[in-house]
Amino acid sequence: MEFANRMNGIDSSPIRKAFELARSIQNPINLSIGQPHFPCPPNIIEAMNKAAIEGKTSYTLTAGIPELKTAMAEKYRTQNHMKYAHEDRILVTSGISSALFLLFNALVNEGDECLVISPYFLMYPAMLKFYGGKVVPLSENFTAYDVEALKNRKFKLIIFSNPSNPTGKVLSKEQLRALANLAETTGAYLISDEIYELFDYDGQFFSIGSEYEKTITLTGFSKTYNMTGLRLATILAEAGVIKALTTLQQYTVVCAPSITQWAGIEALKTDMTTYIQDYKEKRDFVYESLKDHYTIQKSGGAFYSFFQVPCEDEEFIKRAVKKDLILVPGFIFCDSKNYVRLSFATEWETLKRGMKALQELAKES
Amino acid sequence: MEFANRMNGIDSSPIRKAFELARSIQNPINLSIGQPHFPCPPNIIEAMNKAAIEGKTSYTLTAGIPELKTAMAEKYRTQNHMKYAHEDRILVTSGISSALFLLFNALVNEGDECLVISPYFLMYPAMLKFYGGKVVPLSENFTAYDVEALKNRKFKLIIFSNPSNPTGKVLSKEQLRALANLAETTGAYLISDEIYELFDYDGQFFSIGSEYEKTITLTGFSKTYNMTGLRLATILAEAGVIKALTTLQQYTVVCAPSITQWAGIEALKTDMTTYIQDYKEKRDFVYESLKDHYTIQKSGGAFYSFFQVPCEDEEFIKRAVKKDLILVPGFIFCDSKNYVRLSFATEWETLKRGMKALQELAKES
C-alpha cells in the first residue's frame, strides 16, 4: 500500500492507547480520560431530541444554523467581552478538532514556522506537521521578554490552549498581550483555544480576543456539557478568515450535525456552576494529596494536573498500571520525559483511590 | 490575509449558490437540491433519541461503535455480496464527504494522476486538486477498450459514484470489471462511492467490491434515509487502509456523532421500498415529460436527470429562474457547458410545475 507522504510520522494517539489499556483492567482507576464524568444535562438532550422529532435532520447552512450563531455572538459579546462578535464572524464546526483541521489546512504551507505554547494539546503539533508546518515550542512560563526576543522571526501562526490541556495553566493577561503584540508585529495568526474556559477555578481566565480583534478564538461545547460525542464547536475570527474556512467546510464535513447545533443553543442557557465547583474541589484535593510527594503546581483551570515523576514517564506509567492506575505520559505534550498527566474529571471515589496509589508510588521510588 | 497555497482555486460550490437563489424566490420550483424530500423515518429518530436519553453523548471509539460496524459488515455481506466484509475492514465516518477527505488526505501526493469518471460529483476534483492531485476525466460511457488504452498510465486512484450524481447512470458490470482490472494492473486504489445504491430503478446496480476485494467502497446513510444533516457514512476497505484512515480520523473529526451511529443501526432495519418506488415513478415522469423537448437519457438510478439544453448552461439557468425554476449548471460536473442537472427528489406538485416550465422553455428557445 502506498500512502501520501504526509502520512509519514502520524501515529495512533497514546491517549487512545491508554483508553485501550483501561479496558483490559477489571476495575481501573482511570485518570487518563479527557472528558467530564458527569452526564450531559437533560435539558440539552431534550432540546436535541425535540429538534430530531421536528425533522431537523437535513443539511444546515454550511456555516451553521443562524439561531446558534446569534446565540454564540451574544455569548462572545457578554461573557468574553468581544464587542465585535457578530454572526458573519462565526463558523460552527464539528468539534474543536475539526476546527483545527480546517484552520491548519487553510493556513499552513510547507515549511511555515508555527509557535506552539508548550506543553501543548498533542493534536497541534501532529496536525501542523501533517501539513508541512514546523513547530517552534515556547514554554508556558514565558515572559514578555521571551516573546520580545522572537519579534524578528516569521511565524505563520501562534497557538495555545487556555486554560491549558495538559497542564491546567491559565495564561496571564501580560503573557497573552505579549503574544498578541507578537502576532500583530509579525503578521502571525493568533489562535486561542478556549475549550476549557469555564473550568477556571480562580477567576484568572481572560479571552485575548477581547483586546485583540484579529484573534481566532475556538470555543467548544464538548467539555463543558459532556457533549464530546456530539461534535460541536465554533470559531470566531475575522470575516475573511471565516469565509475561507466556510468554503473549505463545504468540501469536508459539509456542516456540523444538525440536531447537535440545536442542542448547542440550549447548552448556552445551562448553568454549570455546581459541576465546576465540584471540579474545583477535586483540583484542590489532587494538589493537597500530591504536593508533599511530587513536584507539582496547582492547576488554574481545565481538569488536569501535570506533575513531575521520579523516573521516566513511561516507566512510571508501567508502575502505575500495576496498581490499576491509568495515566498519560508527558512526552506526548512536550519535549520532556519527566511528567505525567492526570485528569481529575472523575468520581470522588476513583480520585481518592488514585491519590492513594500515587502516594504509595512516591514512597516506593 | 495569507492563506495556504492549497486554498487557491477552491471556490464556493455553485450548488450552494443555487440554494441561496432559491431562498430569494417566493415560491420556487427548486429542482436543484440533492437530498430526499421525505422525512427521516420516525423509528430512526426514536432510536437516536433513545441513545441520547441513555447518555450516549461521549466520544465513541475512533472507528465507530462496534454494534454499527457489525450491522454494516452483515449488510455488506448479504446485500452487497462482499463475503470478506468484517468489522476490522470498516470505518464509520461523519458522512461521505468526510470519508473522501480522509481518503484524499491519506492517499494523494502532489502531482498524482487520478482517474475520475465524468460527469462527476463535484467534490472529487475539488478535493483532489486541493491535495495536489491531477484529475484525468473518463466519460461514463467508456468501453472496456477505452480502459485497456490506459493500462500503461500510472494512476493513484480511480473514483466514481455509482449510481451517478449528476447523471443517474448505473455503470454496467463490464465497465466496473474493466476499472477493477485497470486498478489491479496499475496499482491504483479503486473507490466506489455507492451512496445512491438503493436508488436503483431497473435492478442494474452492482457493487464491484463483490468481485474485487481491494475496492474501497463508500456507503452513506444521508440520501437513503434523509439523514443528510446527521452526518453518517462508512468506508469498507482493506484492513491496512482502514487502520491508516482511523489514525487520521483521530486527528480530524475524532469520531462520527455518537447518537447518529445508533440511528444508523435502526436505519439498516428500515424498509425504504415505497420511497424508492415513488422516485422511480418520478424518474419515469421526468423522462416522459422531457424526451420530446430535450436530448435526454432515462436515469438508471440516483434522483437526478442530466440533460442537454439548447444554449449555454448558465444562460439556460437564468431563463429558468425567470419561471421560478432552480436547476444546477452542468459545467461544474464535467467539461461541457451544454447540460443542466435536475433533481426529482421533490413533491409531485413541484415536479409537475417544473416539467411544465421546462416544456415552455424548450418552445421559447
CSV table of C-alpha atoms in Angstrom, one decimal, chain B:
chain,number,residue,atom,x,y,z
B,1,MET,CA,-4.6,37.7,4.9
B,2,GLU,CA,-2.4,35.0,3.7
B,3,PHE,CA,-3.8,31.5,3.2
B,4,ALA,CA,-2.0,28.3,2.3
B,5,ASN,CA,-1.4,27.8,-1.4
B,6,ARG,CA,-3.7,24.9,-1.5
B,7,MET,CA,-6.6,27.3,-0.9
B,8,ASN,CA,-6.0,28.8,-4.4
B,9,GLY,CA,-8.7,27.7,-6.8
B,10,ILE,CA,-11.1,26.4,-4.2
B,11,ASP,CA,-14.3,28.2,-4.5
B,12,SER,CA,-17.8,28.2,-3.1
B,13,SER,CA,-19.9,25.4,-4.5
B,14,PRO,CA,-22.3,26.6,-7.2
B,15,ILE,CA,-24.9,24.2,-5.7
B,16,ARG,CA,-24.8,26.3,-2.6
B,17,LYS,CA,-25.3,29.4,-4.8
B,18,ALA,CA,-28.4,27.7,-6.2
B,19,PHE,CA,-29.6,27.2,-2.6
B,20,GLU,CA,-29.3,30.9,-1.9
B,21,LEU,CA,-31.0,31.8,-5.1
B,22,ALA,CA,-33.9,29.6,-4.2
B,23,ARG,CA,-34.3,31.4,-0.9
B,24,SER,CA,-34.7,34.7,-2.7
B,25,ILE,CA,-37.8,33.5,-4.7
B,26,GLN,CA,-41.2,33.5,-3.2
B,27,ASN,CA,-42.5,30.0,-4.3
B,28,PRO,CA,-39.6,28.5,-6.2
B,29,ILE,CA,-39.7,25.3,-8.2
B,30,ASN,CA,-36.5,24.0,-6.6
B,31,LEU,CA,-35.1,21.1,-8.6
B,32,SER,CA,-31.5,21.8,-7.5
B,33,ILE,CA,-31.4,20.1,-4.2
B,34,GLY,CA,-29.5,16.9,-3.7
B,35,GLN,CA,-31.5,15.4,-0.8
B,36,PRO,CA,-34.7,13.5,-0.5
B,37,HIS,CA,-37.9,15.4,0.1
B,38,PHE,CA,-39.3,12.8,2.5
B,39,PRO,CA,-38.6,13.0,6.2
B,40,CYS,CA,-36.2,10.7,8.1
B,41,PRO,CA,-38.4,7.7,9.2
B,42,PRO,CA,-39.7,8.0,12.8
B,43,ASN,CA,-38.2,4.7,14.0
B,44,ILE,CA,-34.8,6.0,13.2
B,45,ILE,CA,-35.4,9.3,15.1
B,46,GLU,CA,-36.7,7.2,18.0
B,47,ALA,CA,-33.6,5.1,18.2
B,48,MET,CA,-31.4,8.2,18.0
B,49,ASN,CA,-33.3,9.9,20.8
B,50,LYS,CA,-33.2,6.8,22.9
B,51,ALA,CA,-29.4,6.7,22.6
B,52,ALA,CA,-29.3,10.4,23.7
B,53,ILE,CA,-31.5,9.8,26.8
B,54,GLU,CA,-29.4,6.8,27.7
B,55,GLY,CA,-26.4,9.2,27.9
B,56,LYS,CA,-24.6,8.1,24.7
B,57,THR,CA,-23.1,11.6,24.2
B,58,SER,CA,-19.5,10.8,24.8
B,59,TYR,CA,-16.7,10.1,22.3
B,60,THR,CA,-17.1,6.7,20.7
B,61,LEU,CA,-14.2,4.5,19.5
B,62,THR,CA,-12.5,6.3,16.6
B,63,ALA,CA,-13.5,3.7,14.1
B,64,GLY,CA,-17.1,3.7,15.3
B,65,ILE,CA,-19.3,1.8,17.7
B,66,PRO,CA,-18.8,-2.0,17.3
B,67,GLU,CA,-22.6,-2.5,17.1
B,68,LEU,CA,-22.8,-0.4,13.9
B,69,LYS,CA,-19.7,-1.9,12.4
B,70,THR,CA,-21.2,-5.4,13.0
B,71,ALA,CA,-24.5,-4.4,11.4
B,72,MET,CA,-22.7,-2.9,8.4
B,73,ALA,CA,-20.5,-5.9,7.9
B,74,GLU,CA,-23.7,-8.0,7.8
B,75,LYS,CA,-25.2,-5.6,5.3
B,76,TYR,CA,-22.1,-5.7,3.1
B,77,ARG,CA,-22.1,-9.5,3.1
B,78,THR,CA,-25.7,-10.1,2.4
B,79,GLN,CA,-26.9,-7.1,0.4
B,80,ASN,CA,-23.6,-6.3,-1.5
B,81,HIS,CA,-22.3,-9.9,-1.7
B,82,MET,CA,-18.9,-9.0,-0.2
B,83,LYS,CA,-18.1,-12.2,1.7
B,84,TYR,CA,-14.9,-10.7,3.1
B,85,ALA,CA,-16.7,-7.8,4.9
B,86,HIS,CA,-15.7,-7.8,8.6
B,87,GLU,CA,-15.5,-5.2,11.4
B,88,ASP,CA,-11.8,-4.5,11.0
B,89,ARG,CA,-12.4,-3.5,7.4
B,90,ILE,CA,-14.9,-0.8,8.4
B,91,LEU,CA,-14.5,2.8,9.4
B,92,VAL,CA,-17.5,4.9,10.4
B,93,THR,CA,-17.2,8.5,9.2
B,94,SER,CA,-19.0,11.8,9.5
B,95,GLY,CA,-20.7,11.5,6.1
B,96,ILE,CA,-19.3,10.6,2.7
B,97,SER,CA,-17.6,14.0,2.3
B,98,SER,CA,-15.6,13.3,5.4
B,99,ALA,CA,-14.7,9.9,4.1
B,100,LEU,CA,-13.5,11.4,0.8
B,101,PHE,CA,-11.5,14.0,2.8
B,102,LEU,CA,-9.8,11.3,4.8
B,103,LEU,CA,-9.0,9.2,1.7
B,104,PHE,CA,-7.6,12.0,-0.4
B,105,ASN,CA,-5.6,13.3,2.6
B,106,ALA,CA,-4.1,9.8,3.1
B,107,LEU,CA,-3.5,8.9,-0.5
B,108,VAL,CA,-2.8,11.8,-2.7
B,109,ASN,CA,0.7,13.3,-3.2
B,110,GLU,CA,1.5,16.4,-5.3
B,111,GLY,CA,1.2,15.5,-8.9
B,112,ASP,CA,-0.6,12.1,-8.6
B,113,GLU,CA,-2.9,11.4,-11.5
B,114,CYS,CA,-6.4,10.4,-10.5
B,115,LEU,CA,-8.9,8.9,-13.0
B,116,VAL,CA,-12.3,10.3,-12.4
B,117,ILE,CA,-15.4,9.1,-14.2
B,118,SER,CA,-17.1,12.1,-15.8
B,119,PRO,CA,-19.6,13.7,-15.3
B,120,TYR,CA,-18.5,13.5,-11.6
B,121,PHE,CA,-19.6,14.5,-8.2
B,122,LEU,CA,-18.1,18.0,-7.9
B,123,MET,CA,-16.3,17.3,-4.6
B,124,TYR,CA,-14.0,14.7,-6.3
B,125,PRO,CA,-12.0,17.1,-8.5
B,126,ALA,CA,-12.2,20.0,-6.0
B,127,MET,CA,-10.7,18.0,-3.1
B,128,LEU,CA,-8.2,16.0,-5.3
B,129,LYS,CA,-6.8,19.3,-6.6
B,130,PHE,CA,-6.7,20.7,-3.1
B,131,TYR,CA,-4.2,17.9,-2.2
B,132,GLY,CA,-2.2,18.3,-5.4
B,133,GLY,CA,-3.8,15.6,-7.4
B,134,LYS,CA,-4.2,15.8,-11.2
B,135,VAL,CA,-7.7,14.9,-12.5
B,136,VAL,CA,-7.9,12.7,-15.6
B,137,PRO,CA,-11.6,12.5,-16.7
B,138,LEU,CA,-13.0,9.5,-18.4
B,139,SER,CA,-16.5,9.6,-19.9
B,140,GLU,CA,-19.0,7.4,-18.1
B,141,ASN,CA,-19.9,5.9,-21.5
B,142,PHE,CA,-16.4,4.3,-21.6
B,143,THR,CA,-15.9,0.8,-23.0
B,144,ALA,CA,-13.5,-1.9,-21.9
B,145,TYR,CA,-11.5,-0.9,-24.9
B,146,ASP,CA,-11.1,2.7,-23.7
B,147,VAL,CA,-9.9,1.4,-20.3
B,148,GLU,CA,-7.5,-1.0,-22.0
B,149,ALA,CA,-5.8,2.0,-23.6
B,150,LEU,CA,-5.0,3.4,-20.2
B,151,LYS,CA,-3.1,0.4,-18.9
B,152,ASN,CA,0.3,1.9,-19.2
B,153,ARG,CA,-0.7,5.1,-17.3
B,154,LYS,CA,0.1,5.4,-13.6
B,155,PHE,CA,-3.0,6.4,-11.5
B,156,LYS,CA,-3.0,6.8,-7.8
B,157,LEU,CA,-6.7,6.2,-7.7
B,158,ILE,CA,-9.8,5.7,-9.7
B,159,ILE,CA,-13.1,7.1,-8.4
B,160,PHE,CA,-16.7,7.2,-9.5
B,161,SER,CA,-20.2,7.4,-8.0
B,162,ASN,CA,-22.5,4.5,-8.9
B,163,PRO,CA,-25.4,5.3,-9.4
B,164,SER,CA,-24.0,8.6,-10.6
B,165,ASN,CA,-24.5,12.0,-9.3
B,166,PRO,CA,-25.2,14.0,-11.5
B,167,THR,CA,-26.3,11.7,-14.4
B,168,GLY,CA,-28.2,8.9,-12.7
B,169,LYS,CA,-26.1,6.5,-14.8
B,170,VAL,CA,-25.6,3.0,-13.3
B,171,LEU,CA,-22.3,1.5,-14.5
B,172,SER,CA,-22.5,-1.9,-16.2
B,173,LYS,CA,-20.7,-5.0,-14.8
B,174,GLU,CA,-18.4,-4.9,-17.8
B,175,GLN,CA,-17.5,-1.3,-17.2
B,176,LEU,CA,-16.8,-1.9,-13.5
B,177,ARG,CA,-14.8,-5.0,-14.3
B,178,ALA,CA,-12.7,-3.0,-16.7
B,179,LEU,CA,-12.0,-0.5,-14.0
B,180,ALA,CA,-11.1,-3.2,-11.4
B,181,ASN,CA,-8.7,-4.7,-13.9
B,182,LEU,CA,-7.1,-1.3,-14.5
B,183,ALA,CA,-6.7,-0.8,-10.7
B,184,GLU,CA,-5.2,-4.2,-10.3
B,185,THR,CA,-2.7,-3.9,-13.2
B,186,THR,CA,-1.7,-0.3,-12.4
B,187,GLY,CA,-1.8,-0.5,-8.6
B,188,ALA,CA,-4.4,2.3,-8.3
B,189,TYR,CA,-6.9,2.4,-5.5
B,190,LEU,CA,-10.4,1.8,-6.8
B,191,ILE,CA,-13.0,4.0,-5.0
B,192,SER,CA,-16.7,3.1,-5.5
B,193,ASP,CA,-19.0,5.7,-4.0
B,194,GLU,CA,-22.3,3.9,-3.5
B,195,ILE,CA,-24.3,6.5,-1.6
B,196,TYR,CA,-27.2,6.1,-4.1
B,197,GLU,CA,-27.1,2.3,-4.2
B,198,LEU,CA,-30.8,1.9,-3.1
B,199,PHE,CA,-32.0,4.4,-5.7
B,200,ASP,CA,-31.6,1.8,-8.5
B,201,TYR,CA,-34.7,1.7,-10.6
B,202,ASP,CA,-34.1,-1.2,-13.0
B,203,GLY,CA,-32.1,-3.6,-10.9
B,204,GLN,CA,-28.8,-2.8,-12.7
B,205,PHE,CA,-26.7,-1.8,-9.7
B,206,PHE,CA,-23.7,-3.9,-8.9
B,207,SER,CA,-21.1,-3.4,-6.1
B,208,ILE,CA,-17.7,-4.0,-7.8
B,209,GLY,CA,-16.4,-4.8,-4.3
B,210,SER,CA,-18.3,-8.1,-4.5
B,211,GLU,CA,-15.7,-9.2,-7.1
B,212,TYR,CA,-12.7,-7.1,-6.4
B,213,GLU,CA,-11.7,-7.2,-2.7
B,214,LYS,CA,-9.3,-4.3,-2.9
B,215,THR,CA,-12.2,-1.9,-3.7
B,216,ILE,CA,-12.7,1.0,-1.3
B,217,THR,CA,-16.5,1.1,-1.0
B,218,LEU,CA,-18.2,4.2,0.4
B,219,THR,CA,-21.7,3.8,1.8
B,220,GLY,CA,-23.8,6.7,3.0
B,221,PHE,CA,-26.9,7.0,5.2
B,222,SER,CA,-27.7,10.6,4.2
B,223,LYS,CA,-29.6,10.1,0.9
B,224,THR,CA,-31.4,6.8,1.6
B,225,TYR,CA,-33.0,7.8,4.9
B,226,ASN,CA,-32.8,11.6,4.7
B,227,MET,CA,-30.2,11.9,7.3
B,228,THR,CA,-28.1,14.4,5.4
B,229,GLY,CA,-27.7,16.7,8.5
B,230,LEU,CA,-26.8,13.8,10.8
B,231,ARG,CA,-23.5,13.0,9.1
B,232,LEU,CA,-23.0,9.3,8.8
B,233,ALA,CA,-21.3,7.0,6.3
B,234,THR,CA,-18.9,4.0,6.3
B,235,ILE,CA,-15.8,3.0,4.4
B,236,LEU,CA,-15.2,-0.6,3.6
B,237,ALA,CA,-11.6,-1.3,2.6
B,238,GLU,CA,-8.6,-3.5,3.2
B,239,ALA,CA,-7.6,-3.5,6.9
B,240,GLY,CA,-4.4,-1.6,6.3
B,241,VAL,CA,-6.2,1.2,4.6
B,242,ILE,CA,-8.8,1.3,7.4
B,243,LYS,CA,-6.1,1.4,10.0
B,244,ALA,CA,-4.4,4.4,8.4
B,245,LEU,CA,-7.7,6.3,7.9
B,246,THR,CA,-8.7,5.6,11.5
B,247,THR,CA,-5.4,7.1,12.7
B,248,LEU,CA,-6.1,10.2,10.6
B,249,GLN,CA,-9.7,10.4,11.9
B,250,GLN,CA,-8.3,10.6,15.5
B,251,TYR,CA,-6.8,14.0,14.4
B,252,THR,CA,-9.8,15.3,12.4
B,253,VAL,CA,-13.4,14.7,13.4
B,254,VAL,CA,-12.3,12.2,16.2
B,255,CYS,CA,-15.5,10.1,15.7
B,256,ALA,CA,-18.8,10.3,13.8
B,257,PRO,CA,-21.6,11.8,16.0
B,258,SER,CA,-22.3,9.2,18.7
B,259,ILE,CA,-26.1,9.2,18.6
B,260,THR,CA,-26.2,9.3,14.8
B,261,GLN,CA,-24.3,6.0,14.9
B,262,TRP,CA,-27.0,4.4,17.0
B,263,ALA,CA,-29.6,5.9,14.5
B,264,GLY,CA,-27.6,4.1,11.7
B,265,ILE,CA,-28.2,0.7,13.2
B,266,GLU,CA,-32.0,1.3,13.2
B,267,ALA,CA,-31.8,2.7,9.7
B,268,LEU,CA,-30.4,-0.6,8.4
B,269,LYS,CA,-33.6,-2.3,9.6
B,270,THR,CA,-35.9,0.2,7.8
B,271,ASP,CA,-37.6,-0.7,4.6
B,272,MET,CA,-37.5,2.2,2.1
B,273,THR,CA,-39.1,0.4,-0.8
B,274,THR,CA,-42.2,2.7,-1.1
B,275,TYR,CA,-40.0,5.7,-1.1
B,276,ILE,CA,-37.8,4.3,-3.9
B,277,GLN,CA,-40.9,3.2,-5.9
B,278,ASP,CA,-42.1,6.8,-5.7
B,279,TYR,CA,-38.8,8.1,-7.0
B,280,LYS,CA,-38.9,5.5,-9.8
B,281,GLU,CA,-42.3,6.9,-10.9
B,282,LYS,CA,-40.8,10.4,-10.8
B,283,ARG,CA,-37.8,9.3,-12.8
B,284,ASP,CA,-40.2,7.9,-15.5
B,285,PHE,CA,-42.4,11.1,-15.4
B,286,VAL,CA,-39.3,13.4,-15.9
B,287,TYR,CA,-38.2,11.3,-18.9
B,288,GLU,CA,-41.6,11.2,-20.5
B,289,SER,CA,-42.1,14.9,-19.9
B,290,LEU,CA,-38.8,16.0,-21.5
B,291,LYS,CA,-37.9,13.4,-24.1
B,292,ASP,CA,-39.7,15.2,-26.9
B,293,HIS,CA,-38.2,18.6,-26.0
B,294,TYR,CA,-34.6,17.9,-25.0
B,295,THR,CA,-31.8,15.4,-25.7
B,296,ILE,CA,-32.2,13.2,-22.5
B,297,GLN,CA,-31.3,9.7,-21.3
B,298,LYS,CA,-33.5,7.9,-18.8
B,299,SER,CA,-31.7,7.8,-15.5
B,300,GLY,CA,-31.0,4.4,-14.1
B,301,GLY,CA,-30.5,5.5,-10.5
B,302,ALA,CA,-29.9,8.3,-8.0
B,303,PHE,CA,-32.5,11.1,-8.3
B,304,TYR,CA,-31.1,13.2,-11.0
B,305,SER,CA,-31.5,13.8,-14.7
B,306,PHE,CA,-28.7,15.4,-16.6
B,307,PHE,CA,-29.8,16.6,-20.0
B,308,GLN,CA,-28.7,18.8,-22.9
B,309,VAL,CA,-30.1,22.3,-23.2
B,310,PRO,CA,-30.3,24.4,-26.3
B,311,CYS,CA,-27.9,27.2,-25.1
B,312,GLU,CA,-25.1,27.5,-22.6
B,313,ASP,CA,-26.0,26.1,-19.2
B,314,GLU,CA,-25.7,29.3,-17.3
B,315,GLU,CA,-27.8,31.2,-19.8
B,316,PHE,CA,-30.4,28.4,-19.5
B,317,ILE,CA,-30.3,28.6,-15.7
B,318,LYS,CA,-31.1,32.3,-16.0
B,319,ARG,CA,-34.0,31.7,-18.3
B,320,ALA,CA,-35.3,29.1,-15.9
B,321,VAL,CA,-35.1,31.4,-12.9
B,322,LYS,CA,-37.5,33.8,-14.7
B,323,LYS,CA,-40.0,30.9,-14.4
B,324,ASP,CA,-39.0,30.4,-10.7
B,325,LEU,CA,-37.3,27.2,-11.6
B,326,ILE,CA,-33.9,26.4,-10.0
B,327,LEU,CA,-31.5,24.0,-11.7
B,328,VAL,CA,-27.8,23.4,-11.4
B,329,PRO,CA,-25.5,24.2,-14.4
B,330,GLY,CA,-23.7,21.2,-15.9
B,331,PHE,CA,-20.3,22.7,-16.2
B,332,ILE,CA,-19.5,22.0,-12.5
B,333,PHE,CA,-19.8,18.3,-13.2
B,334,CYS,CA,-17.9,17.9,-16.5
B,335,ASP,CA,-16.0,19.8,-19.2
B,336,SER,CA,-19.2,20.7,-21.2
B,337,LYS,CA,-21.5,23.7,-20.9
B,338,ASN,CA,-24.4,22.1,-22.7
B,339,TYR,CA,-26.1,20.4,-19.8
B,340,VAL,CA,-28.1,21.0,-16.6
B,341,ARG,CA,-28.8,18.8,-13.6
B,342,LEU,CA,-32.3,18.4,-12.3
B,343,SER,CA,-33.2,16.6,-9.1
B,344,PHE,CA,-36.5,14.9,-8.9
B,345,ALA,CA,-36.3,14.4,-5.2
B,346,THR,CA,-39.3,16.6,-4.6
B,347,GLU,CA,-43.1,16.6,-4.2
B,348,TRP,CA,-45.2,15.7,-7.2
B,349,GLU,CA,-46.7,19.1,-7.4
B,350,THR,CA,-43.3,20.8,-7.6
B,351,LEU,CA,-42.1,18.3,-10.2
B,352,LYS,CA,-45.2,18.9,-12.4
B,353,ARG,CA,-44.7,22.6,-12.2
B,354,GLY,CA,-41.0,22.1,-13.1
B,355,MET,CA,-41.8,19.9,-16.2
B,356,LYS,CA,-44.3,22.5,-17.4
B,357,ALA,CA,-41.7,25.3,-17.1
B,358,LEU,CA,-39.1,23.1,-18.9
B,359,GLN,CA,-41.6,22.4,-21.7
B,360,GLU,CA,-42.2,26.1,-22.1
B,361,LEU,CA,-38.5,26.9,-22.1
B,362,ALA,CA,-37.9,24.4,-24.9
B,363,LYS,CA,-40.5,26.0,-27.0
B,364,GLU,CA,-39.2,29.5,-26.4
B,365,SER,CA,-35.6,28.6,-27.5
